[in-house]
mmCIF file of C-alpha atoms and ligand atoms in Angstrom:
data_model
loop_
_atom_site.group_PDB
_atom_site.id
_atom_site.type_symbol
_atom_site.label_atom_id
_atom_site.label_comp_id
_atom_site.label_asym_id
_atom_site.label_seq_id
_atom_site.Cartn_x
_atom_site.Cartn_y
_atom_site.Cartn_z
ATOM 1 C CA UNK A 1 0.000 0.000 0.000
ATOM 2 C CA UNK A 2 1.223 3.549 -0.778
ATOM 3 C CA UNK A 3 2.354 4.944 2.546
ATOM 4 C CA UNK A 4 1.587 8.528 3.598
ATOM 5 C CA UNK A 5 0.395 10.091 6.848
ATOM 6 C CA UNK A 6 -1.640 13.209 6.096
ATOM 7 C CA UNK A 7 -1.652 16.055 8.617
ATOM 8 C CA UNK A 8 -5.171 16.813 9.904
ATOM 9 C CA UNK A 9 -5.290 20.218 8.182
ATOM 10 C CA UNK A 10 -3.731 19.031 4.883
ATOM 11 C CA UNK A 11 -6.482 20.500 2.694
ATOM 12 C CA UNK A 12 -7.610 23.399 4.858
ATOM 13 C CA UNK A 13 -9.522 26.044 2.882
ATOM 14 C CA UNK A 14 -9.114 24.210 -0.429
ATOM 15 C CA UNK A 15 -11.956 24.006 -2.944
ATOM 16 C CA UNK A 16 -11.990 20.551 -4.545
ATOM 17 C CA UNK A 17 -14.185 18.859 -7.145
ATOM 18 C CA UNK A 18 -14.722 15.086 -6.927
ATOM 19 C CA UNK A 19 -16.583 13.274 -9.724
ATOM 20 C CA UNK A 20 -18.465 10.076 -9.015
ATOM 21 C CA UNK A 21 -18.679 11.210 -5.397
ATOM 22 C CA UNK A 22 -21.863 9.270 -4.653
ATOM 23 C CA UNK A 23 -20.338 5.897 -3.960
ATOM 24 C CA UNK A 24 -17.245 3.702 -3.960
ATOM 25 C CA UNK A 25 -13.819 5.305 -4.100
ATOM 26 C CA UNK A 26 -15.171 8.779 -4.960
ATOM 27 C CA UNK A 27 -17.431 8.830 -1.935
ATOM 28 C CA UNK A 28 -14.584 7.913 0.397
ATOM 29 C CA UNK A 29 -12.227 10.449 -1.205
ATOM 30 C CA UNK A 30 -14.832 13.221 -0.881
ATOM 31 C CA UNK A 31 -15.317 12.452 2.803
ATOM 32 C CA UNK A 32 -11.584 12.230 3.490
ATOM 33 C CA UNK A 33 -10.905 15.494 1.663
ATOM 34 C CA UNK A 34 -13.611 17.180 3.731
ATOM 35 C CA UNK A 35 -12.223 15.619 6.915
ATOM 36 C CA UNK A 36 -8.869 17.220 6.070
ATOM 37 C CA UNK A 37 -10.395 20.680 5.758
ATOM 38 C CA UNK A 38 -11.555 21.007 2.134
ATOM 39 C CA UNK A 39 -14.807 22.344 0.775
ATOM 40 C CA UNK A 40 -15.766 19.506 -1.550
ATOM 41 C CA UNK A 41 -17.968 19.857 -4.620
ATOM 42 C CA UNK A 42 -19.723 16.525 -4.997
ATOM 43 C CA UNK A 43 -20.417 15.741 -8.671
ATOM 44 C CA UNK A 44 -22.343 12.623 -9.658
ATOM 45 C CA UNK A 45 -25.220 11.097 -11.508
ATOM 46 C CA UNK A 46 -27.562 10.164 -8.646
ATOM 47 C CA UNK A 47 -28.799 13.033 -6.479
ATOM 48 C CA UNK A 48 -29.838 10.853 -3.498
ATOM 49 C CA UNK A 49 -26.361 9.370 -3.196
ATOM 50 C CA UNK A 50 -24.806 12.836 -3.285
ATOM 51 C CA UNK A 51 -27.295 14.015 -0.649
ATOM 52 C CA UNK A 52 -26.208 11.177 1.632
ATOM 53 C CA UNK A 53 -22.518 12.059 1.293
ATOM 54 C CA UNK A 54 -23.349 15.745 1.855
ATOM 55 C CA UNK A 55 -25.218 14.830 5.054
ATOM 56 C CA UNK A 56 -22.368 12.612 6.282
ATOM 57 C CA UNK A 57 -19.882 15.454 5.798
ATOM 58 C CA UNK A 58 -22.177 17.871 7.599
ATOM 59 C CA UNK A 59 -22.867 15.464 10.481
ATOM 60 C CA UNK A 60 -19.110 15.006 10.961
ATOM 61 C CA UNK A 61 -18.725 18.777 11.360
ATOM 62 C CA UNK A 62 -16.509 19.210 8.294
ATOM 63 C CA UNK A 63 -16.715 22.190 5.896
ATOM 64 C CA UNK A 64 -20.066 22.297 4.153
ATOM 65 C CA UNK A 65 -20.002 20.519 0.786
ATOM 66 C CA UNK A 66 -21.743 21.490 -2.463
ATOM 67 C CA UNK A 67 -23.722 19.205 -4.772
ATOM 68 C CA UNK A 68 -23.596 19.144 -8.569
ATOM 69 C CA UNK A 69 -25.906 16.516 -10.063
ATOM 70 C CA UNK A 70 -24.550 15.845 -13.556
ATOM 71 C CA UNK A 71 -24.717 12.877 -15.891
ATOM 72 C CA UNK A 72 -21.306 12.859 -17.563
ATOM 73 C CA UNK A 73 -22.548 10.550 -20.290
ATOM 74 C CA UNK A 74 -24.848 13.166 -21.787
ATOM 75 C CA UNK A 75 -23.435 16.472 -20.473
ATOM 76 C CA UNK A 76 -23.026 19.114 -23.190
ATOM 77 C CA UNK A 77 -20.475 21.871 -23.648
ATOM 78 C CA UNK A 78 -23.139 24.253 -22.356
ATOM 79 C CA UNK A 79 -23.466 22.221 -19.111
ATOM 80 C CA UNK A 80 -19.713 22.418 -18.509
ATOM 81 C CA UNK A 81 -19.631 26.174 -19.115
ATOM 82 C CA UNK A 82 -22.576 26.622 -16.742
ATOM 83 C CA UNK A 83 -20.741 24.583 -14.080
ATOM 84 C CA UNK A 84 -17.638 26.743 -14.533
ATOM 85 C CA UNK A 85 -19.697 29.942 -14.206
ATOM 86 C CA UNK A 86 -21.389 28.665 -11.030
ATOM 87 C CA UNK A 87 -18.096 27.653 -9.421
ATOM 88 C CA UNK A 88 -16.557 30.969 -10.453
ATOM 89 C CA UNK A 89 -19.371 32.892 -8.770
ATOM 90 C CA UNK A 90 -19.381 30.715 -5.630
ATOM 91 C CA UNK A 91 -15.655 30.203 -5.096
ATOM 92 C CA UNK A 92 -13.630 32.158 -7.667
ATOM 93 C CA UNK A 93 -11.078 29.360 -8.018
ATOM 94 C CA UNK A 94 -10.577 25.600 -7.860
ATOM 95 C CA UNK A 95 -7.687 23.923 -5.994
ATOM 96 C CA UNK A 96 -8.140 20.439 -7.364
ATOM 97 C CA UNK A 97 -10.154 17.918 -9.360
ATOM 98 C CA UNK A 98 -10.362 14.201 -8.698
ATOM 99 C CA UNK A 99 -11.591 12.645 -11.948
ATOM 100 C CA UNK A 100 -12.986 9.464 -10.445
ATOM 101 C CA UNK A 101 -16.365 8.717 -12.074
ATOM 102 C CA UNK A 102 -16.154 5.599 -14.184
ATOM 103 C CA UNK A 103 -18.200 3.113 -16.163
ATOM 104 C CA UNK A 104 -17.156 -0.498 -16.646
ATOM 105 C CA UNK A 105 -19.218 -1.223 -19.761
ATOM 106 C CA UNK A 106 -19.286 -4.867 -20.842
ATOM 107 C CA UNK A 107 -16.627 -7.577 -20.916
ATOM 108 C CA UNK A 108 -16.650 -9.013 -24.422
ATOM 109 C CA UNK A 109 -14.372 -9.387 -27.469
ATOM 110 C CA UNK A 110 -13.835 -6.254 -29.568
ATOM 111 C CA UNK A 111 -15.485 -8.110 -32.442
ATOM 112 C CA UNK A 112 -18.800 -8.174 -30.533
ATOM 113 C CA UNK A 113 -18.504 -4.918 -28.579
ATOM 114 C CA UNK A 114 -21.754 -2.926 -28.692
ATOM 115 C CA UNK A 115 -20.855 0.474 -30.223
ATOM 116 C CA UNK A 116 -23.464 2.234 -28.064
ATOM 117 C CA UNK A 117 -21.812 0.971 -24.884
ATOM 118 C CA UNK A 118 -18.385 1.789 -26.349
ATOM 119 C CA UNK A 119 -19.410 5.428 -26.734
ATOM 120 C CA UNK A 120 -20.982 5.578 -23.256
ATOM 121 C CA UNK A 121 -17.787 4.333 -21.625
ATOM 122 C CA UNK A 122 -15.590 6.696 -23.641
ATOM 123 C CA UNK A 123 -17.894 9.567 -22.801
ATOM 124 C CA UNK A 124 -17.795 9.036 -19.009
ATOM 125 C CA UNK A 125 -14.224 7.764 -18.580
ATOM 126 C CA UNK A 126 -12.302 9.907 -21.075
ATOM 127 C CA UNK A 127 -14.281 12.660 -22.800
ATOM 128 C CA UNK A 128 -15.873 14.016 -19.616
ATOM 129 C CA UNK A 129 -12.522 14.411 -17.794
ATOM 130 C CA UNK A 130 -11.200 16.219 -20.891
ATOM 131 C CA UNK A 131 -14.199 18.560 -21.030
ATOM 132 C CA UNK A 132 -14.160 19.229 -17.282
ATOM 133 C CA UNK A 133 -10.430 19.902 -17.231
ATOM 134 C CA UNK A 134 -10.524 22.185 -20.265
ATOM 135 C CA UNK A 135 -13.526 24.179 -19.068
ATOM 136 C CA UNK A 136 -12.306 24.525 -15.490
ATOM 137 C CA UNK A 137 -8.697 25.396 -16.363
ATOM 138 C CA UNK A 138 -9.215 29.156 -15.732
ATOM 139 C CA UNK A 139 -10.398 28.357 -12.186
ATOM 140 C CA UNK A 140 -7.474 26.002 -11.601
ATOM 141 C CA UNK A 141 -5.093 28.676 -12.903
ATOM 142 C CA UNK A 142 -6.503 31.042 -10.269
ATOM 143 C CA UNK A 143 -5.325 28.676 -7.522
ATOM 144 C CA UNK A 144 -1.947 29.048 -5.829
ATOM 145 C CA UNK A 145 -1.556 25.269 -5.682
ATOM 146 C CA UNK A 146 -3.877 23.097 -7.770
ATOM 147 C CA UNK A 147 -3.810 19.338 -8.309
ATOM 148 C CA UNK A 148 -5.560 17.409 -11.081
ATOM 149 C CA UNK A 149 -5.860 13.667 -10.475
ATOM 150 C CA UNK A 150 -7.046 11.239 -13.148
ATOM 151 C CA UNK A 151 -8.111 7.665 -12.399
ATOM 152 C CA UNK A 152 -6.349 4.921 -14.303
ATOM 153 C CA UNK A 153 -6.387 1.131 -14.106
ATOM 154 C CA UNK A 154 -4.005 -1.770 -14.650
ATOM 155 C CA UNK A 155 -5.805 -2.489 -17.950
ATOM 156 C CA UNK A 156 -4.983 1.076 -19.024
ATOM 157 C CA UNK A 157 -1.297 0.224 -19.027
ATOM 158 C CA UNK A 158 -1.344 -3.238 -20.580
ATOM 159 C CA UNK A 159 -4.233 -4.346 -22.754
ATOM 160 C CA UNK A 160 -6.246 -7.337 -21.594
ATOM 161 C CA UNK A 161 -8.691 -9.441 -23.620
ATOM 162 C CA UNK A 162 -12.404 -8.583 -23.291
ATOM 163 C CA UNK A 163 -11.904 -5.332 -21.337
ATOM 164 C CA UNK A 164 -12.834 -3.363 -24.466
ATOM 165 C CA UNK A 165 -13.786 0.286 -24.096
ATOM 166 C CA UNK A 166 -12.916 0.369 -20.394
ATOM 167 C CA UNK A 167 -9.282 -0.562 -21.035
ATOM 168 C CA UNK A 168 -9.002 1.728 -24.060
ATOM 169 C CA UNK A 169 -10.523 4.641 -22.123
ATOM 170 C CA UNK A 170 -7.954 4.149 -19.356
ATOM 171 C CA UNK A 171 -5.097 4.113 -21.911
ATOM 172 C CA UNK A 172 -6.584 7.394 -23.150
ATOM 173 C CA UNK A 173 -6.705 8.711 -19.588
ATOM 174 C CA UNK A 174 -3.019 7.952 -19.087
ATOM 175 C CA UNK A 175 -2.321 9.748 -22.396
ATOM 176 C CA UNK A 176 -4.429 12.788 -21.518
ATOM 177 C CA UNK A 177 -2.676 13.047 -18.172
ATOM 178 C CA UNK A 178 0.790 12.831 -19.768
ATOM 179 C CA UNK A 179 0.057 15.355 -22.528
ATOM 180 C CA UNK A 180 -1.403 17.846 -20.061
ATOM 181 C CA UNK A 181 1.418 17.336 -17.571
ATOM 182 C CA UNK A 182 3.967 18.024 -20.311
ATOM 183 C CA UNK A 183 2.106 21.169 -21.355
ATOM 184 C CA UNK A 184 2.082 22.367 -17.738
ATOM 185 C CA UNK A 185 5.751 21.597 -17.132
ATOM 186 C CA UNK A 186 6.487 25.284 -16.590
ATOM 187 C CA UNK A 187 3.267 26.009 -14.699
ATOM 188 C CA UNK A 188 4.307 25.252 -11.122
ATOM 189 C CA UNK A 189 0.891 25.996 -9.587
ATOM 190 C CA UNK A 190 -0.874 23.110 -11.388
ATOM 191 C CA UNK A 191 0.230 19.481 -11.161
ATOM 192 C CA UNK A 192 -1.370 16.617 -13.076
ATOM 193 C CA UNK A 193 -1.074 12.951 -12.144
ATOM 194 C CA UNK A 194 -3.039 9.698 -12.145
ATOM 195 C CA UNK A 195 -3.868 7.033 -9.610
ATOM 196 C CA UNK A 196 -4.368 3.355 -10.341
ATOM 197 C CA UNK A 197 -6.534 2.245 -7.384
ATOM 198 C CA UNK A 198 -5.882 -1.486 -7.886
ATOM 199 C CA UNK A 199 -8.483 -4.071 -6.919
ATOM 200 C CA UNK A 200 -10.760 -2.291 -4.424
ATOM 201 C CA UNK A 201 -13.974 -3.356 -2.668
ATOM 202 C CA UNK A 202 -16.662 -1.469 -4.615
ATOM 203 C CA UNK A 203 -19.728 -2.238 -6.698
ATOM 204 C CA UNK A 204 -17.739 -1.866 -9.908
ATOM 205 C CA UNK A 205 -15.219 -4.459 -8.794
ATOM 206 C CA UNK A 206 -17.988 -6.859 -7.679
ATOM 207 C CA UNK A 207 -19.652 -6.456 -11.066
ATOM 208 C CA UNK A 208 -16.381 -7.169 -12.900
ATOM 209 C CA UNK A 209 -15.467 -10.158 -10.706
ATOM 210 C CA UNK A 210 -18.739 -11.706 -9.489
ATOM 211 C CA UNK A 211 -17.017 -14.848 -8.182
ATOM 212 C CA UNK A 212 -14.570 -12.972 -5.955
ATOM 213 C CA UNK A 213 -15.014 -12.668 -2.188
ATOM 214 C CA UNK A 214 -15.087 -8.870 -1.565
ATOM 215 C CA UNK A 215 -13.815 -9.406 1.982
ATOM 216 C CA UNK A 216 -10.404 -10.274 0.529
ATOM 217 C CA UNK A 217 -10.029 -6.798 -1.047
ATOM 218 C CA UNK A 218 -8.849 -3.480 0.409
ATOM 219 C CA UNK A 219 -11.672 -1.005 1.016
ATOM 220 C CA UNK A 220 -11.783 2.500 -0.483
ATOM 221 C CA UNK A 221 -10.669 3.808 2.938
ATOM 222 C CA UNK A 222 -7.543 1.596 2.795
ATOM 223 C CA UNK A 223 -6.323 3.174 -0.462
ATOM 224 C CA UNK A 224 -6.790 6.828 0.562
ATOM 225 C CA UNK A 225 -3.174 7.738 1.448
ATOM 226 C CA UNK A 226 -2.171 8.384 -2.194
ATOM 227 C CA UNK A 227 -5.430 10.312 -2.818
ATOM 228 C CA UNK A 228 -4.540 12.634 0.053
ATOM 229 C CA UNK A 229 -0.873 12.881 -0.874
ATOM 230 C CA UNK A 230 -1.490 13.892 -4.498
ATOM 231 C CA UNK A 231 -4.232 16.378 -3.597
ATOM 232 C CA UNK A 232 -2.260 18.168 -0.889
ATOM 233 C CA UNK A 233 0.841 20.384 -0.936
ATOM 234 C CA UNK A 234 3.258 17.563 -0.037
ATOM 235 C CA UNK A 235 3.100 16.425 -3.686
ATOM 236 C CA UNK A 236 4.170 19.800 -5.098
ATOM 237 C CA UNK A 237 6.571 19.174 -7.978
ATOM 238 C CA UNK A 238 5.173 15.720 -8.780
ATOM 239 C CA UNK A 239 4.064 15.976 -12.403
ATOM 240 C CA UNK A 240 2.935 13.407 -14.990
ATOM 241 C CA UNK A 241 3.150 10.364 -12.710
ATOM 242 C CA UNK A 242 0.764 7.404 -12.655
ATOM 243 C CA UNK A 243 0.900 6.028 -9.135
ATOM 244 C CA UNK A 244 -0.393 2.717 -7.771
ATOM 245 C CA UNK A 245 -2.562 3.235 -4.680
ATOM 246 C CA UNK A 246 -1.577 -0.250 -3.589
ATOM 247 C CA UNK A 247 2.018 -0.040 -4.804
HETATM 248 P P1 LIG B 301 -18.252 2.590 -8.510
HETATM 249 O O1 LIG B 301 -18.419 2.110 -7.114
HETATM 250 O O2 LIG B 301 -19.031 1.936 -9.598
HETATM 251 O O3 LIG B 301 -18.527 4.152 -8.509
HETATM 252 C C1 LIG B 301 -18.461 4.853 -9.725
HETATM 253 C C2 LIG B 301 -18.990 6.247 -9.527
HETATM 254 O O4 LIG B 301 -19.000 6.889 -10.810
HETATM 255 C C3 LIG B 301 -20.420 6.255 -9.003
HETATM 256 O O5 LIG B 301 -20.556 7.233 -8.001
HETATM 257 C C4 LIG B 301 -21.225 6.619 -10.235
HETATM 258 O O6 LIG B 301 -22.398 7.348 -9.980
HETATM 259 C C5 LIG B 301 -20.251 7.504 -10.997
HETATM 260 N N1 LIG B 301 -20.676 7.565 -12.394
HETATM 261 C C6 LIG B 301 -20.833 6.547 -13.258
HETATM 262 N N2 LIG B 301 -21.335 6.990 -14.408
HETATM 263 C C7 LIG B 301 -21.527 8.320 -14.259
HETATM 264 C C8 LIG B 301 -22.061 9.340 -15.087
HETATM 265 N N3 LIG B 301 -22.554 9.067 -16.319
HETATM 266 N N4 LIG B 301 -22.097 10.601 -14.636
HETATM 267 C C9 LIG B 301 -21.657 10.894 -13.391
HETATM 268 N N5 LIG B 301 -21.164 9.966 -12.542
HETATM 269 C C10 LIG B 301 -21.103 8.695 -12.989
HETATM 270 O O7 LIG B 301 -16.732 2.488 -8.979
HETATM 271 P P2 LIG B 301 -15.352 2.534 -8.156
HETATM 272 O O8 LIG B 301 -14.870 1.145 -8.060
HETATM 273 O O9 LIG B 301 -15.479 3.382 -6.951
HETATM 274 O O10 LIG B 301 -14.425 3.242 -9.247
HETATM 275 C C11 LIG B 301 -13.961 4.579 -9.151
HETATM 276 C C12 LIG B 301 -12.883 4.781 -10.193
HETATM 277 O O11 LIG B 301 -11.798 3.883 -9.937
HETATM 278 C C13 LIG B 301 -13.338 4.497 -11.626
HETATM 279 O O12 LIG B 301 -12.740 5.422 -12.488
HETATM 280 C C14 LIG B 301 -12.794 3.106 -11.893
HETATM 281 O O13 LIG B 301 -12.582 2.883 -13.261
HETATM 282 C C15 LIG B 301 -11.507 3.132 -11.111
HETATM 283 N N6 LIG B 301 -10.972 1.832 -10.720
HETATM 284 C C16 LIG B 301 -11.606 1.068 -9.790
HETATM 285 C C17 LIG B 301 -11.067 -0.164 -9.434
HETATM 286 C C18 LIG B 301 -11.727 -1.060 -8.409
HETATM 287 O O14 LIG B 301 -11.234 -2.186 -8.170
HETATM 288 N N7 LIG B 301 -12.795 -0.648 -7.767
HETATM 289 C C19 LIG B 301 -9.860 -0.610 -10.011
HETATM 290 C C20 LIG B 301 -9.230 0.204 -10.960
HETATM 291 C C21 LIG B 301 -9.795 1.429 -11.301
HETATM 292 P P3 LIG B 301 -23.750 6.622 -9.497
HETATM 293 O O15 LIG B 301 -23.457 6.211 -8.112
HETATM 294 O O16 LIG B 301 -24.763 7.651 -9.577
HETATM 295 O O17 LIG B 301 -23.941 5.465 -10.404
#
């Protein structure tokens, strides 16, 4: 497991956006970021799940969160611009994005892959992070110390049969992260990296491996050290890396 002990006030006064914050890894990251002092903008598809996370953050006495219900599969350029305008009015800047929302799609040979599902997966896993990053770049530039974190996967580094659009989208995510990191090489106030969570006890994992005993897997809480490290100031200067949460 990646080892890092975060100080309690690591993310004090930071404004952070977490996508897919309603459940799984995103939910845990949102709560941990709030617990370390951040105001977290919870973006996700299902309002009730976001409400629950909002309430949990409030009940714990952490900085009040904000909720952005948004379906990344169908969001338009207009929706992204509207989000940017709202965040600009509310906060004036953004200190970090965790691009975490993800869709597994189906596990089947490329020959049989349903093109509709292919496009859905690409939309959520790759195109949405591109659109969000591009649209929100002015707000990130306004931060003294911003961190952009993409979410990768082992199948985004070495292709594996039947993982189809999911694997290809994660290769694309690694590429997007590297291109952006290279472009920002001389922009010290914005760093861009990726995390490969590794096998983690969530619904997505259970869906991908129905025969596996979830009890044998690390929980989202177990893999949080690298999520905290890359979001906070201790990772200043780390640029263009893809880090294993369980490495
Ligand atoms: P998860 O439990 O299935 O959660 C995925 C989250 O993404 C959910 O909150 C979901 O929202 C959101 N989402 C899906 N489609 C969306 C859309 N169209 N618009 C907005 N939000 C959407 O998955 P997870 O296991 O926590 O995975 C989190 C990330 O880690 C993903 O990028 C995944 O590829 C990656 N990852 C996970 C593992 C693992 O073993 N778990 C391993 C490698 C990589 P709803 O709750 O509303 O559906």
